Short mmCIF file of C-alpha atoms and ligand atoms in Angstrom, two decimals:
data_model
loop_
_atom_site.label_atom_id
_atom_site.label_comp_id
_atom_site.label_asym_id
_atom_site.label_seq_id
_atom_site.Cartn_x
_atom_site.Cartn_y
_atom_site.Cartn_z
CA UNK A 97 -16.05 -42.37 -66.30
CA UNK A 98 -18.35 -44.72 -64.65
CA UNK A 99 -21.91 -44.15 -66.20
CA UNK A 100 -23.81 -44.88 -63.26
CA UNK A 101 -22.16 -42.81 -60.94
CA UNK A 102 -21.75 -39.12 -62.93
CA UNK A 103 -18.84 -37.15 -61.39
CA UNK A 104 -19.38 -33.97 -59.74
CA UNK A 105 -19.80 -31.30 -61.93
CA UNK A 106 -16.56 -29.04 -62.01
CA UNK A 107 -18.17 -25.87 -61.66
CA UNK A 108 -20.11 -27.04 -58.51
CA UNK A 109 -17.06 -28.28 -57.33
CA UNK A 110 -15.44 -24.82 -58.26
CA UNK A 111 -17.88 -22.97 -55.55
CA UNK A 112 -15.73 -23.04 -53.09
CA UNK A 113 -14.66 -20.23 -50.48
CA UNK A 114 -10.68 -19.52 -50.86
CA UNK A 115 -8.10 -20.67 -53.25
CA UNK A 116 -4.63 -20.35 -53.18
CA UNK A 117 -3.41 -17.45 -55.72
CA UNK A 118 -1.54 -19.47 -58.55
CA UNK A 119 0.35 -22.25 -59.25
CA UNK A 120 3.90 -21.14 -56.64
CA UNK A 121 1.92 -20.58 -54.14
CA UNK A 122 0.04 -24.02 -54.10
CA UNK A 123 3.48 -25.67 -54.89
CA UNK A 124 4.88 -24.45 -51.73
CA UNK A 125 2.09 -25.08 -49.32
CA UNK A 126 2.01 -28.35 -50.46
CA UNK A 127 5.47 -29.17 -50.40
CA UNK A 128 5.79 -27.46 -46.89
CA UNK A 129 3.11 -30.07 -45.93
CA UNK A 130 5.00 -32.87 -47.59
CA UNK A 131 8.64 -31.42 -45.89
CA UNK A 132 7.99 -31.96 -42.44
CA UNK A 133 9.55 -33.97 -39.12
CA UNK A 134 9.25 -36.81 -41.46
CA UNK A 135 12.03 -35.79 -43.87
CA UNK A 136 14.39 -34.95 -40.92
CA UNK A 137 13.99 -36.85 -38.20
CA UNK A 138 12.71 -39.31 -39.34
CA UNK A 139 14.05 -40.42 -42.81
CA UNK A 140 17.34 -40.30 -41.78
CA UNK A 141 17.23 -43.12 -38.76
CA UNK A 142 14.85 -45.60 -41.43
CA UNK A 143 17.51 -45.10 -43.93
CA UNK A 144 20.13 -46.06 -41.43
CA UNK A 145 18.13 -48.30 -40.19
CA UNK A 146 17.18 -50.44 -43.56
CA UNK A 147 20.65 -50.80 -45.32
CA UNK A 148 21.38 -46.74 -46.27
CA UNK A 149 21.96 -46.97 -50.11
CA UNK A 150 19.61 -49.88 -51.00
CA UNK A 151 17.00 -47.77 -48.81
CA UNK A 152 17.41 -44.89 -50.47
CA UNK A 153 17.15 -46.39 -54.11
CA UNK A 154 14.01 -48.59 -53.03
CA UNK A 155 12.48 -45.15 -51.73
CA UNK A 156 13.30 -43.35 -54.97
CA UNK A 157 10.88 -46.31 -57.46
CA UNK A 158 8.32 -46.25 -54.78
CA UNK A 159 7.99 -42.60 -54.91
CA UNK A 160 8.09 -42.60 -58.47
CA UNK A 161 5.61 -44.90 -59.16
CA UNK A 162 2.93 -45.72 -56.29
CA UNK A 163 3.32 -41.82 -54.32
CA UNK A 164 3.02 -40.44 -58.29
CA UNK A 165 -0.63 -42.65 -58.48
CA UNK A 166 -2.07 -42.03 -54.81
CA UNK A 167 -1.37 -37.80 -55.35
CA UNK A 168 -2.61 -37.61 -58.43
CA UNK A 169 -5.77 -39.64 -57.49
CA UNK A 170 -5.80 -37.29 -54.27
CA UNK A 171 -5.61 -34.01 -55.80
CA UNK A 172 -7.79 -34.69 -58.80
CA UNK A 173 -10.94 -36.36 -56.38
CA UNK A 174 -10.26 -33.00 -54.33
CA UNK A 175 -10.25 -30.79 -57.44
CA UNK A 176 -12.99 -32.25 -59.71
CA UNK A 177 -15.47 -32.15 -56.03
CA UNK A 178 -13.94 -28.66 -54.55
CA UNK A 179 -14.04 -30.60 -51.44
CA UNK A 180 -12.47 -32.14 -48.32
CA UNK A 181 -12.52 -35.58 -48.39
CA UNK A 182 -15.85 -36.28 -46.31
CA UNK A 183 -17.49 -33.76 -48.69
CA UNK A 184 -15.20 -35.41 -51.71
CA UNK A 185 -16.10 -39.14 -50.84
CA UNK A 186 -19.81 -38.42 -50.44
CA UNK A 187 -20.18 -35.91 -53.71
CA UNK A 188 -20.15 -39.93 -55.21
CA UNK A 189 -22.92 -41.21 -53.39
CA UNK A 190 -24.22 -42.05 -50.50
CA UNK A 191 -23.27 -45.95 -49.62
CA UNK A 192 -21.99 -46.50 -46.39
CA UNK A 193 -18.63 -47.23 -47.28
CA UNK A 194 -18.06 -43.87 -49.46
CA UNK A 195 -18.96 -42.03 -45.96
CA UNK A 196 -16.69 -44.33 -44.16
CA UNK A 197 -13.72 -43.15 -46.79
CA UNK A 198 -14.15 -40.44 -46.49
CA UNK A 199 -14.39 -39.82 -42.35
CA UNK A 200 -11.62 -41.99 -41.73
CA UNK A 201 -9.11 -39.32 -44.20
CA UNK A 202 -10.95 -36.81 -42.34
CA UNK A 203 -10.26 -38.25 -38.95
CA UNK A 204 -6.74 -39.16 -39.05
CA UNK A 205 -5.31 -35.38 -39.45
CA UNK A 206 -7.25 -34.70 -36.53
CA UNK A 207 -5.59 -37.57 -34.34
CA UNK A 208 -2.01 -36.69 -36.09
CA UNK A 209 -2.26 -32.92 -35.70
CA UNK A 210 -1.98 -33.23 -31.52
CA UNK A 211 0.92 -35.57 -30.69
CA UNK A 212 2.83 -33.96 -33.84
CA UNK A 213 2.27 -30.58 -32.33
CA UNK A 214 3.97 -32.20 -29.15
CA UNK A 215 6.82 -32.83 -31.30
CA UNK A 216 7.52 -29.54 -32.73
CA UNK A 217 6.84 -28.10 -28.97
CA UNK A 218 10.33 -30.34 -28.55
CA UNK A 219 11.80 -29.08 -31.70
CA UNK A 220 10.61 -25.12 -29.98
CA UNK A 221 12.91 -26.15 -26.76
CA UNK A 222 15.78 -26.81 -29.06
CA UNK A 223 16.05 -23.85 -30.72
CA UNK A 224 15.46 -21.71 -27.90
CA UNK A 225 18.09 -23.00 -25.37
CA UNK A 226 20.64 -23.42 -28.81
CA UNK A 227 20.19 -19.91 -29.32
CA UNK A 228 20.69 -19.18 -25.87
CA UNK A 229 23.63 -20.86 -26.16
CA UNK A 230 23.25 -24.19 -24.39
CA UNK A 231 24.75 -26.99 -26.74
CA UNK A 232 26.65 -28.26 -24.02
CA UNK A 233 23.83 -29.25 -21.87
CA UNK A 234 21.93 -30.19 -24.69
CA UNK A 235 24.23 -32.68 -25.27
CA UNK A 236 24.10 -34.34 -22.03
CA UNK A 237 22.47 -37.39 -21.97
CA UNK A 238 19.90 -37.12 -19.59
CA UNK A 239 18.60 -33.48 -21.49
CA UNK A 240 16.12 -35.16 -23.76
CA UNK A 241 14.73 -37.61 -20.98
CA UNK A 242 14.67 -34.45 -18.10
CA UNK A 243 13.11 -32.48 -20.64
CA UNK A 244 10.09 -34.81 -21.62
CA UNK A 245 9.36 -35.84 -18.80
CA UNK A 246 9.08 -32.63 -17.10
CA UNK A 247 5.32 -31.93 -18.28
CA UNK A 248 4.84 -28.32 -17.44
CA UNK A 249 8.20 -27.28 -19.56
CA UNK A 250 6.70 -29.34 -22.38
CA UNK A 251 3.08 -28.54 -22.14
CA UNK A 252 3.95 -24.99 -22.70
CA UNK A 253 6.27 -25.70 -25.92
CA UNK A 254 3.53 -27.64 -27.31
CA UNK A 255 1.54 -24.83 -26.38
CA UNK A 256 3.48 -22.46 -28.29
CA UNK A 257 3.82 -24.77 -31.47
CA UNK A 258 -0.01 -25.21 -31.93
CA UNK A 259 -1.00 -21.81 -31.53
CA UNK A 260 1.50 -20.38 -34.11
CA UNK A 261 -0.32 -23.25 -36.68
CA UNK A 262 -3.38 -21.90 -35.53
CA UNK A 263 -2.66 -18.08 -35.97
CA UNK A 264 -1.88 -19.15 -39.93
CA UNK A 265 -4.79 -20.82 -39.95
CA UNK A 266 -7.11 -17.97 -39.21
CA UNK A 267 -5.45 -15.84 -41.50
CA UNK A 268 -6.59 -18.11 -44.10
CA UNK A 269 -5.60 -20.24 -47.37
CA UNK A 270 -3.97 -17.15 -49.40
CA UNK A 271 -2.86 -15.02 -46.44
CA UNK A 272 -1.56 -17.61 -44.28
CA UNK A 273 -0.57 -20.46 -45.33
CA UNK A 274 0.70 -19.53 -48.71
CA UNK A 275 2.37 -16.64 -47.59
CA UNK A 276 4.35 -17.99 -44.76
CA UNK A 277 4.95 -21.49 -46.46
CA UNK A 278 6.53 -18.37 -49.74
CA UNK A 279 8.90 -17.39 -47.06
CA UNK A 280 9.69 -20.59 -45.00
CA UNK A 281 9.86 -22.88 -48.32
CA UNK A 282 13.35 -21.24 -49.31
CA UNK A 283 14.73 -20.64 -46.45
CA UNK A 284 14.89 -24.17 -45.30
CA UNK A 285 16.36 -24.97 -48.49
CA UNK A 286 19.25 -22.77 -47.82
CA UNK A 287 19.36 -23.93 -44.11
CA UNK A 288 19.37 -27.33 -45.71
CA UNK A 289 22.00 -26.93 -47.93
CA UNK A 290 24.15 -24.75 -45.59
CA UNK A 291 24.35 -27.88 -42.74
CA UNK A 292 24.49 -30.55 -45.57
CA UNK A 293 27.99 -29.01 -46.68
CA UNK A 294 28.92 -28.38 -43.03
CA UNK A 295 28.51 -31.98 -42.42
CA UNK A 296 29.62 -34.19 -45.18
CA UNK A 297 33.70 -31.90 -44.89
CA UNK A 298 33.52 -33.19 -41.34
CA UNK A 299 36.97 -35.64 -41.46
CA UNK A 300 35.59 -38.70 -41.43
CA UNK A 301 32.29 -38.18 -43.29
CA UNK A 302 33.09 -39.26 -46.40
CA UNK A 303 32.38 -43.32 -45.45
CA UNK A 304 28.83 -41.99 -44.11
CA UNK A 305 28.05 -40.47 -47.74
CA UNK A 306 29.05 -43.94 -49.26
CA UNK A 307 26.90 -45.76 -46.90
CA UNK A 308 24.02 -43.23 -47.71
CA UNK A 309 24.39 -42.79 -51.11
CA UNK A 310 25.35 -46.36 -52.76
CA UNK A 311 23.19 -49.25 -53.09
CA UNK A 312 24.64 -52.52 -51.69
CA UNK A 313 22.41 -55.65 -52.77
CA UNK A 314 23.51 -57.31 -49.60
CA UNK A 315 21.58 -55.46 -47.03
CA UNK A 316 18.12 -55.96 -49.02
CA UNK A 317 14.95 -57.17 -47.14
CA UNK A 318 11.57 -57.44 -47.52
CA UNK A 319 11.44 -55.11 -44.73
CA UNK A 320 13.44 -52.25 -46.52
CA UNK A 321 10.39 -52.23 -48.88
CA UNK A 322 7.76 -52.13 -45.79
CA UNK A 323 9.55 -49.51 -44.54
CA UNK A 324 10.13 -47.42 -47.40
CA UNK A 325 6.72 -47.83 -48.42
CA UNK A 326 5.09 -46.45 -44.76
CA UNK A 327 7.68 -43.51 -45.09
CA UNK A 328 6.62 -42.62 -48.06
CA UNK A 329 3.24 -42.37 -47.43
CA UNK A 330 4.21 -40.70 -44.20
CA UNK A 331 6.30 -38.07 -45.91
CA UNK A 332 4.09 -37.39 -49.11
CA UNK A 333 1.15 -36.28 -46.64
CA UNK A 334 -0.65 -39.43 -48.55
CA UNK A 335 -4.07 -40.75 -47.55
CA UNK A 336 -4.72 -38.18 -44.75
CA UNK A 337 -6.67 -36.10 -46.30
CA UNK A 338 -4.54 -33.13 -47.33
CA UNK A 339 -4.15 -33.85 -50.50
CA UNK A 340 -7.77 -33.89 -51.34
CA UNK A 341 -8.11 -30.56 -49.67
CA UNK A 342 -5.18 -28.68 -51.29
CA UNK A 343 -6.68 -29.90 -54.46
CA UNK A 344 -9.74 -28.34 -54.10
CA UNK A 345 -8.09 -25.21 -53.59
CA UNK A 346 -6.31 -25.60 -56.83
CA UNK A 347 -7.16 -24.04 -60.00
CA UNK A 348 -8.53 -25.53 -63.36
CA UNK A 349 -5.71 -24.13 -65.11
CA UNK A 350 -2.88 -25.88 -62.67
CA UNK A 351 -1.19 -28.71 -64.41
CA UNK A 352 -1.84 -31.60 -61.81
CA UNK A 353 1.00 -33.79 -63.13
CA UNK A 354 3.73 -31.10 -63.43
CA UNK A 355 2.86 -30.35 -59.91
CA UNK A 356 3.08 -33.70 -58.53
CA UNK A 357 6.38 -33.87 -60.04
CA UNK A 358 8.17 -31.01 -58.50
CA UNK A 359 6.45 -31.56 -55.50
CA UNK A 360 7.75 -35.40 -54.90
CA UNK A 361 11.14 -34.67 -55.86
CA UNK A 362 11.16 -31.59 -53.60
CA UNK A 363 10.21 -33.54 -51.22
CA UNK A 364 12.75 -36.67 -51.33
CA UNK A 365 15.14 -33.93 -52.25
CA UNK A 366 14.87 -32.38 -48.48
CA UNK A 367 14.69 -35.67 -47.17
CA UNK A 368 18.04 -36.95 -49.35
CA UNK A 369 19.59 -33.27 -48.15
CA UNK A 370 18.33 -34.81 -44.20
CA UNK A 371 20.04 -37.81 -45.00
CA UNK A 372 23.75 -35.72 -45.94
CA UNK A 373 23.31 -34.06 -42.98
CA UNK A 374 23.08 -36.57 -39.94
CA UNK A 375 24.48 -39.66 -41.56
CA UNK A 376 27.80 -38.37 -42.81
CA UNK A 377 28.22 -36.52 -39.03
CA UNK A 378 26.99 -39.31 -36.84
CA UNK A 379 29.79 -40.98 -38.71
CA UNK A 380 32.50 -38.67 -38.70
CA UNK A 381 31.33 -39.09 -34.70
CA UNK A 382 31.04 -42.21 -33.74
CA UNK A 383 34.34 -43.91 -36.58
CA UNK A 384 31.70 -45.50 -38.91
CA UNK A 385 29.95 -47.11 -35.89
CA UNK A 386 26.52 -47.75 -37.55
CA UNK A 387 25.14 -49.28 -34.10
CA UNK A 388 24.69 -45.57 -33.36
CA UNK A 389 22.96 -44.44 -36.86
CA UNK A 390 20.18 -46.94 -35.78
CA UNK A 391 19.22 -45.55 -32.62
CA UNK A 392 16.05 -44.67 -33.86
CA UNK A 393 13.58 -41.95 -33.13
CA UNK A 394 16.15 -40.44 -30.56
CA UNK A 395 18.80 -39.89 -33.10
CA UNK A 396 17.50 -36.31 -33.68
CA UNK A 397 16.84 -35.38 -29.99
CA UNK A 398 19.77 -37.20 -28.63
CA UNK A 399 22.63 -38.33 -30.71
CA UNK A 400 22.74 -35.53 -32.67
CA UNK A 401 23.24 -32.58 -30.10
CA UNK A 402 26.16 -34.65 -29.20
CA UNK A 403 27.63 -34.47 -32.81
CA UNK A 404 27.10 -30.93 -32.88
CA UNK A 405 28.79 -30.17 -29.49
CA UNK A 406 31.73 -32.02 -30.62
CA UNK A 407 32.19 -30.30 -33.67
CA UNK A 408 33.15 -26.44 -32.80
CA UNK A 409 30.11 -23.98 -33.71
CA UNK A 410 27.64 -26.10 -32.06
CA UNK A 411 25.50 -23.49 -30.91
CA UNK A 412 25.54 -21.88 -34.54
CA UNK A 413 24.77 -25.39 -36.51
CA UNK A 414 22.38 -26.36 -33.89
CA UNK A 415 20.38 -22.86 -34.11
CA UNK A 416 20.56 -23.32 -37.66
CA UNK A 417 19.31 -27.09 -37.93
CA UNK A 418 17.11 -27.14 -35.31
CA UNK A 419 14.96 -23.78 -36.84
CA UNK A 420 14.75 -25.60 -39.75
CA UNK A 421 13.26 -28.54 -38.35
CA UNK A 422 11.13 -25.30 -36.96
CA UNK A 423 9.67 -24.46 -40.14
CA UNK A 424 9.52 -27.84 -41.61
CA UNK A 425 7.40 -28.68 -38.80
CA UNK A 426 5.57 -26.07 -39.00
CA UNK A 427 4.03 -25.83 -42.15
CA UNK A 428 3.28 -29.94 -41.94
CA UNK A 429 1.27 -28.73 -38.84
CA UNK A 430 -0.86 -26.37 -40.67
CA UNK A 431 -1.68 -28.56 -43.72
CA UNK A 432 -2.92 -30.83 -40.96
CA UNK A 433 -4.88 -28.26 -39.00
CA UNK A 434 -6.34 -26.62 -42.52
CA UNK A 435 -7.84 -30.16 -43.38
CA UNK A 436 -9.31 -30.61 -39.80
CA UNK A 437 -10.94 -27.00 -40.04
CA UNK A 438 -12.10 -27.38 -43.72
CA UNK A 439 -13.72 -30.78 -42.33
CA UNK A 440 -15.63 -29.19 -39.72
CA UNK A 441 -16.37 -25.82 -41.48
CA UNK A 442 -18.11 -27.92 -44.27
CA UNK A 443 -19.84 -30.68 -42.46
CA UNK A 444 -21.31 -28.67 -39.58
CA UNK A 445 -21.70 -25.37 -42.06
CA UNK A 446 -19.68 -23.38 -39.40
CA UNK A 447 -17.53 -20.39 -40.30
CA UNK A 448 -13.74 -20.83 -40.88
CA UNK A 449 -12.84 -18.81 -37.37
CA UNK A 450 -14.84 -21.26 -35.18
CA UNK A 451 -14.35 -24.14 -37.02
CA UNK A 452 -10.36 -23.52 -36.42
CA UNK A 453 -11.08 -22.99 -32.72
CA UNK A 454 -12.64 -26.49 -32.49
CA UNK A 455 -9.64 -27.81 -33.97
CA UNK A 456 -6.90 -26.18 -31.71
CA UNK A 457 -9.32 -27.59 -28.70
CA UNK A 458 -9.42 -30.85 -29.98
CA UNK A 459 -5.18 -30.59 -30.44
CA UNK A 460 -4.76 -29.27 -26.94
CA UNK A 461 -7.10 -31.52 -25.42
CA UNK A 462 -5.51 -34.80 -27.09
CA UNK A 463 -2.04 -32.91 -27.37
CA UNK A 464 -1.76 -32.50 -23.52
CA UNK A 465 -2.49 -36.44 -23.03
CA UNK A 466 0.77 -36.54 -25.02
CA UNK A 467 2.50 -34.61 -23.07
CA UNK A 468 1.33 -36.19 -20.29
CA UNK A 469 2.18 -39.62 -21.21
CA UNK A 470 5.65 -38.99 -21.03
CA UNK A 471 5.43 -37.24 -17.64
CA UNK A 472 2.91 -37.02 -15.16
CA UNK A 473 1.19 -39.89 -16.53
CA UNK A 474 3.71 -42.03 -17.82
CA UNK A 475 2.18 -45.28 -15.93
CA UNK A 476 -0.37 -45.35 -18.52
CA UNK A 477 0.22 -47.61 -21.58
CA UNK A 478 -1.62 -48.37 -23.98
CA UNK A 479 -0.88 -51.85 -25.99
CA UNK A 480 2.06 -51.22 -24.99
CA UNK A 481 2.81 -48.35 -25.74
CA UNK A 482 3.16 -44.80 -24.21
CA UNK A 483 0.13 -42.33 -25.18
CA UNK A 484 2.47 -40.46 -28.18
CA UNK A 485 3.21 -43.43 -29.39
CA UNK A 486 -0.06 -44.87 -29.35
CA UNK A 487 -1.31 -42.05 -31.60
CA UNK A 488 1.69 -42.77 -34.23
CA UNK A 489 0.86 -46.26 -34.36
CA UNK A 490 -2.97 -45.95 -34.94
CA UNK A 491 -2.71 -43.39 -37.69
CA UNK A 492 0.95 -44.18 -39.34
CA UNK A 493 0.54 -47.93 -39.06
CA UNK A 494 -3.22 -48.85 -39.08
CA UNK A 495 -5.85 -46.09 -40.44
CA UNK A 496 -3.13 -44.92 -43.14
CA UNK A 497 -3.07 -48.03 -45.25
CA UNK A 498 -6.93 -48.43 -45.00
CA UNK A 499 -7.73 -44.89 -45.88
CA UNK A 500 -5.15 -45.22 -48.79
CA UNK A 501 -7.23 -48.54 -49.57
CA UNK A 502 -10.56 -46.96 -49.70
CA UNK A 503 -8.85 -44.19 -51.96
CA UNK A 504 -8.09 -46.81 -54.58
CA UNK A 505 -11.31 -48.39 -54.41
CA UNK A 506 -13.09 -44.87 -55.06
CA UNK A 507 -11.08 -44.27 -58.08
CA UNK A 508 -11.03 -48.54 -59.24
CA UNK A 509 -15.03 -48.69 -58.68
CA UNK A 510 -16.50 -45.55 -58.71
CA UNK A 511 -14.82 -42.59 -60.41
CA UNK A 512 -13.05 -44.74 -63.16
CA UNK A 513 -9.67 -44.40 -64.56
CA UNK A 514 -11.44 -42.12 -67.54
CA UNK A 515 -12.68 -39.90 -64.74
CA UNK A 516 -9.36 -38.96 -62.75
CA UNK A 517 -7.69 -39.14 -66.21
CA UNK A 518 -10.47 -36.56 -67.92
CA UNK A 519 -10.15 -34.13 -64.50
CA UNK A 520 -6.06 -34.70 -64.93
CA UNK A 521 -5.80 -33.75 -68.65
CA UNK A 522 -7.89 -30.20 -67.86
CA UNK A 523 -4.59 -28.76 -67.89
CA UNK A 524 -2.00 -31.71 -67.99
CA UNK A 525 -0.28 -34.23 -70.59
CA UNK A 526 -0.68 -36.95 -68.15
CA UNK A 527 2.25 -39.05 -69.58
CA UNK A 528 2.42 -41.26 -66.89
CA UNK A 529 -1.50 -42.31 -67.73
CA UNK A 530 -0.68 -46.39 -68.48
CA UNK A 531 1.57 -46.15 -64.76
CA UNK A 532 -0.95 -44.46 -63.05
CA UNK A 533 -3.39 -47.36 -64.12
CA UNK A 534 -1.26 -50.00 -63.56
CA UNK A 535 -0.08 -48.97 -60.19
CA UNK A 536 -3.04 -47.77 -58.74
CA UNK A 537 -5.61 -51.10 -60.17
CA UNK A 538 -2.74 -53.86 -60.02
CA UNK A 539 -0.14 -52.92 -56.83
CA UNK A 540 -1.09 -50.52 -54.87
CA UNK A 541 -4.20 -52.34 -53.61
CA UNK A 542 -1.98 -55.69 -52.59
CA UNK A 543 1.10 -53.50 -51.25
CA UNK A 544 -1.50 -51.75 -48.56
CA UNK A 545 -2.61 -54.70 -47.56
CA UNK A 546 1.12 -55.79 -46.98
CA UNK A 547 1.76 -52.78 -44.55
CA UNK A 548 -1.17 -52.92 -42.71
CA UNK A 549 -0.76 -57.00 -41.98
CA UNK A 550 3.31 -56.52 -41.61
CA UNK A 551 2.20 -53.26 -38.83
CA UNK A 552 -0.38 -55.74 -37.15
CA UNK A 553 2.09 -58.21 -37.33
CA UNK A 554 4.73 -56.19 -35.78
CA UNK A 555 2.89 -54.79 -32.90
CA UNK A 556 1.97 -58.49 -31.86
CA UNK A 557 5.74 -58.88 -31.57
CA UNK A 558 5.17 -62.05 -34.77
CA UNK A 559 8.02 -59.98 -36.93
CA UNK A 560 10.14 -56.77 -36.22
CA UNK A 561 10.54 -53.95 -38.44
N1 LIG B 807 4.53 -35.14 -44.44
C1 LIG B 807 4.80 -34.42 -43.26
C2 LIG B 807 6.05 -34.99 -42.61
O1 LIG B 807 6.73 -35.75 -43.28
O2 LIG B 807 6.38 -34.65 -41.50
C3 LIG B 807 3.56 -34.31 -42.43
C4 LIG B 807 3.07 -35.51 -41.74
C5 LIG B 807 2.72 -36.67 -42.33
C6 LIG B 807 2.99 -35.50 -40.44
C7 LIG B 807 2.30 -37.77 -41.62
C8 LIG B 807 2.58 -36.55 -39.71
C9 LIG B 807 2.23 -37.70 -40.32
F1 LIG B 807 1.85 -38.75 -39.61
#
């Protein structure tokens, strides 16, 4: 530990209002953060995208190693402070840049929650007209584009979405989130599994699983690292200040590396499951035609209502899939709203209840520009881009890699390597100690900088990703 900067004591940090009951229940909630529309939607299209196999085995050593180092630095800052990350950053001093950490991991959750909100209000509209039977006209292809654009429909299935996160929200840490992420956890690992089968005995499949599953050196790039790398930290829930915040719920007791371990692999596990599930049927679909595979962000709204409609039981599969993506998204949504209202309810000393109604204001406020942007307002653009997208690009591309930066600087400068590594081995072996160090001082600093240039880069139109 640094000398000069003491760490928080852990009993001050230990103050804190709610915790979540034990060690399942902290699991869950933050691997239903961690499963979200990043797993499923949009895993699937990058691996596509980036060479399939090759992807997929790039993903698997970056999770390993660099998402290993940034949540374990995460959840031990959050657990050896008790606090969310402005609280966390500051409990270390009071230089500018420590506040500066710290707001910007506080800020981006707040600028994610409200155009990811508008997402799952799509992923609502799905399930409801598949359960009321519609696959056919879902699979039209002007559905998707009607849909969006059609802002009162979609203002009032965002409106829907964001006030079921905020209902779990109010009923707190123990009674909301970790009981409904208990009950949603498993089932979408059943649901999972259940339209994984279903798709990869589709005739035809089997050339989709190859693709998916086996590495082929040929279709390497730099940019299959660049991209696995930003979905990583996507999918994790890294450097938005989450992490922090779970781990200040967590107990002293809870081993921190064990953890981190099921949780990663649960989470690439869904995502892998995501992958069996679309790539195999858009191929069975489409003859191998991986043109199609790479369409992108519309694969999930588009493309794949069509492969359901064309394979018999589309209303069942699509009820199925799409209320998984449900509950995926939906526990993702209220990791993100629990950081924004531990944020507020700590830095303006406000009680949980009002600080949670501040949030949902913010989200509908910023969630409806969304909306908009698509519809009534779709003339406006902003670099670019329409408002949605904006709002991706400035946290996914932008504040991510910096706040991940200023994470590795806290633990490099301030906390020390003997400080995360004393708050780790409270309750864990920490046997991947030397990794952690090496990682987190050596590569982790140099590969952020390499997103955030190649994302600058890429939104000047100099490369494309
Ligand atoms: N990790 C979740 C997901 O993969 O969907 C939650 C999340 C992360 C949402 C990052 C949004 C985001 F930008």
């Amino acid at each position: 530990m640094n000398k000069n900067n003491p760490l928080p004591s852990a009993e001050n940090g230990q103050k804190q209002k709610t915790t979540f009951s034990g060690n399942i229940g902290y699991i869950l909630a933050v691997a239903g953060s961690a499963v979200g529309l990043g797993n499923i939607w949009r895993f699937p299209y990058l691996a596509a995208k980036y060479g399939g196999g090759i992807f997929l085995l790039v993903y698997l050593i970056l999770m390993m190693t660099f998402g290993y180092a940034m949540i374990v630095s995460e959840t031990a800052i959050g657990r050896m402070t008790g606090k969310s990350p402005v609280g966390a950053f500051s409990s270390f001093g009071s230089k500018k840049w420590l506040k500066c950490g710290g707001w910007i991991n506080a800020v981006i959750p707040m600028l994610i929650l409200p155009y990811y909100s508008v997402i799952g209000g799509w992923v609502v509209k799905y399930c409801w007209e598949y359960l009321r039977g519609q696959a056919d006209a879902l699979a039209g292809d002007e559905f998707f584009g009607g849909f969006i654009s059609n802002s009162l429909v979609s203002e009032i299935c965002f409106v829907v979405f964001v006030l079921a996160a905020f209902f779990v929200i109010v009923a707190g840490v123990k009674n909301g989130i970790e009981a409904v992420s208990k009950i949603i956890m498993p089932a979408l690992v059943v649901l999972a599994i259940i339209t994984a089968i279903y798709s990869v005995t589709r005739p035809g499949a089997l050339a989709g699983v190859k693709y998916f599953l086996v590495p082929n050196f040929k279709d390497f790039s730099i940019m299959t690292v660049v991209a696995a790398m930003g979905q990583m930290f996507y999918s994790l829930s890294l450097a938005m200040g989450i992490l922090i915040t779970y781990g200040s719920y967590l107990k002293k007791d809870s081993d921190i590396e064990k953890n981190t371990t099921r949780v990663e692999w649960f989470d690439t596990g869904i995502a892998i499951l995501a992958g069996l599930m679309i790539i195999p049927a858009v191929f069975a679909f489409t003859g191998g035609d991986i043109k199609t595979l790479k369409a992108g962000p519309s694969l999930m709204f588009i493309t794949l209502p069509k492969v359901f409609d064309s394979m018999g039981f589309g209303n069942l599969i699509g009820s199925v899939f799409f209320i998984m993506v449900l509950f995926a998204a939906l526990t993702s949504a209220i990791s993100l709203f629990e950081t924004c209202t531990a944020t507020i309810s700590e830095e303006l000393r406000m009680n949980r209840t009002f600080s949670s109604v501040i949030v949902l204001a913010v989200s509908l406020l910023l969630g409806t520009a969304s909306v908009f942007g698509y519809g009534i307002w779709s003339f406006v653009e902003i670099f670019g881009m329409q408002i949605l997208d904006f709002f991706d690009f400035l946290t996914n591309s932008l504040m991510m890699p910096i706040s991940a930066f200023f994470i590795c600087i806290l633990v490099i400068k301030v906390i020390g390597f003997d400080g995360i590594a004393e708050e780790v081995k409270r309750s864990s072996k920490f046997n991947r100690q030397p990794m952690y160090y090496v990682v987190t001082k050596y590569i982790a600093p140099f590969f952020l900088m390499i997103i955030l240039a190649s994302s600058i880069a890429s939104t000047l139109g100099l490369i494309t990703i």
